[in-house]
Coordinates of C-alpha atoms in Angstrom, one line a residue:
T22 CA 137.1 132.5 39.8
L23 CA 137.2 136.0 41.4
E24 CA 138.5 134.5 44.6
R25 CA 141.4 132.9 42.7
L26 CA 142.1 136.2 40.9
A27 CA 142.1 138.1 44.2
K28 CA 144.9 135.8 45.5
D29 CA 147.0 136.5 42.4
L30 CA 146.7 140.3 42.5
Q31 CA 149.4 142.3 44.2
P32 CA 147.9 145.8 44.3
G33 CA 150.0 148.7 45.5
V34 CA 149.8 152.4 45.6
L35 CA 152.3 155.2 46.1
F36 CA 151.5 158.9 46.4
A37 CA 153.2 162.1 47.4
T38 CA 152.5 165.8 47.2
F39 CA 155.0 168.4 45.8
G40 CA 154.8 172.1 46.7
H41 CA 155.3 175.0 44.4
P42 CA 157.7 175.6 42.9
D43 CA 158.7 172.2 41.6
P44 CA 160.9 171.6 38.5
D45 CA 158.5 169.0 37.2
Q46 CA 155.3 171.0 37.9
A47 CA 154.8 172.1 34.3
V48 CA 154.8 168.5 33.1
L49 CA 152.9 166.9 36.0
S50 CA 150.5 169.4 37.5
P51 CA 147.1 169.4 35.6
L52 CA 146.3 173.0 36.8
P53 CA 148.3 175.8 38.3
G54 CA 147.9 175.5 42.0
L55 CA 149.6 175.7 45.4
A56 CA 150.9 172.1 45.0
Y57 CA 150.2 168.9 43.2
S58 CA 150.0 165.2 44.1
L59 CA 151.0 162.2 42.2
I60 CA 149.5 158.7 42.6
L61 CA 150.9 155.5 41.1
A62 CA 148.6 152.5 41.4
T63 CA 149.3 149.0 40.1
L64 CA 147.8 145.5 40.3
G65 CA 151.2 144.0 39.6
D66 CA 151.3 141.2 37.1
G67 CA 148.3 139.5 38.8
F68 CA 146.0 139.6 35.8
A69 CA 148.4 138.1 33.3
K70 CA 148.4 134.5 34.5
P71 CA 144.7 134.0 35.3
R72 CA 143.6 135.9 32.1
A73 CA 145.6 133.4 30.1
V74 CA 144.1 130.3 31.6
E75 CA 140.7 131.4 32.9
T76 CA 137.9 130.7 30.5
A77 CA 134.9 131.1 32.8
L78 CA 135.0 134.9 32.4
P79 CA 134.2 136.5 29.1
E80 CA 137.2 138.4 27.6
R81 CA 135.3 141.7 27.7
L82 CA 135.1 141.5 31.5
W83 CA 138.9 141.6 32.1
P84 CA 139.3 145.3 31.3
L85 CA 136.3 146.1 33.6
L86 CA 137.8 144.1 36.4
E87 CA 141.2 145.8 36.0
E88 CA 139.6 149.3 35.9
T89 CA 137.5 148.6 39.0
A90 CA 140.5 147.3 41.0
L91 CA 142.7 150.3 39.9
D92 CA 139.8 152.7 40.7
E93 CA 139.8 151.3 44.3
C94 CA 143.5 152.0 44.6
L95 CA 143.0 155.6 43.4
R96 CA 140.0 156.1 45.7
F97 CA 142.1 155.0 48.7
A98 CA 144.9 157.5 47.9
T99 CA 142.6 160.4 46.8
G100 CA 140.6 160.1 50.1
I101 CA 143.8 160.6 52.1
L102 CA 145.0 163.4 49.9
A103 CA 141.6 165.1 50.0
D104 CA 141.7 165.1 53.8
E105 CA 145.2 166.6 53.7
A106 CA 144.1 169.3 51.2
E107 CA 141.1 170.2 53.4
K108 CA 143.4 170.8 56.3
D109 CA 145.3 173.3 54.2
N110 CA 142.1 175.0 53.0
C111 CA 142.5 173.5 49.5
E112 CA 140.5 171.2 47.3
L113 CA 141.8 168.8 44.7
S114 CA 141.4 169.2 41.0
P115 CA 139.8 166.4 39.0
I116 CA 142.2 163.4 38.4
N117 CA 144.5 163.8 35.4
V118 CA 145.7 160.5 34.0
L119 CA 149.3 160.7 32.8
G120 CA 149.9 159.1 29.5
D121 CA 152.8 161.0 27.9
A122 CA 156.1 159.2 28.2
V123 CA 157.9 162.3 29.6
A124 CA 155.3 162.8 32.3
L125 CA 155.3 159.1 33.1
E126 CA 159.1 159.0 33.4
A127 CA 159.0 162.0 35.8
A128 CA 156.2 160.5 37.9
L129 CA 158.1 157.2 38.2
R130 CA 161.3 159.0 39.2
K131 CA 159.5 161.2 41.8
L132 CA 157.6 158.3 43.3
D133 CA 160.3 155.6 42.9
G134 CA 158.1 153.3 40.9
A135 CA 160.6 150.5 41.4
K136 CA 159.1 150.1 44.9
L137 CA 156.0 148.7 43.3
G138 CA 157.8 147.0 40.4
V139 CA 156.5 149.6 37.9
T140 CA 158.7 150.7 35.0
L141 CA 158.4 152.5 31.7
V142 CA 158.6 150.2 28.7
D143 CA 158.3 151.8 25.2
G144 CA 156.6 154.8 26.7
R145 CA 154.0 152.8 28.6
L146 CA 153.7 151.6 32.2
S147 CA 154.6 148.0 32.9
P148 CA 152.9 146.0 34.2
S149 CA 150.0 147.2 32.1
A150 CA 147.6 147.1 35.0
S151 CA 149.1 150.3 36.3
W152 CA 148.0 154.0 36.3
A153 CA 149.8 157.2 37.1
V154 CA 147.7 160.3 37.8
S155 CA 148.1 163.8 39.1
L156 CA 145.9 166.2 40.9
S157 CA 146.4 169.9 41.7
W158 CA 145.9 171.5 45.1
L159 CA 143.7 174.5 44.5
A160 CA 143.0 177.2 47.2
K161 CA 139.3 177.3 48.2
S162 CA 137.7 180.5 47.2
K163 CA 136.3 182.7 50.0
A164 CA 132.9 182.6 48.2
K165 CA 132.8 178.8 48.5
R166 CA 133.6 178.9 52.2
K167 CA 130.5 181.0 53.1

């Protein structure tokens, strides 16, 4: 079952960092910082077909599978971003999940969500197995460096 599901998934992730000042920073940056990064992760439409026909998995497991797969996409991107932030003597804020339609539209525009086939439909990301998040780049305090 899971092997068949893995073949249907089309995971993808886009990410970029935007320095201060940025016209969309107030909408997208979770905390005031030196910069902020956006991550767009999707599993594509891969869950729709198997979920409709697969009866071996209980329905309550589908959201957990989706969340786990999207978490892996985010973990990949945040690992790279954390390394880049470290080189600039910064650390990343906690992940801020974007849910507001205005923020989602700005994130899709900045990251060109069409590259992954992700669009905004009725104020929500489509395909539904998609997340948009932001993280601020915060200067490491001198006290923490000692």
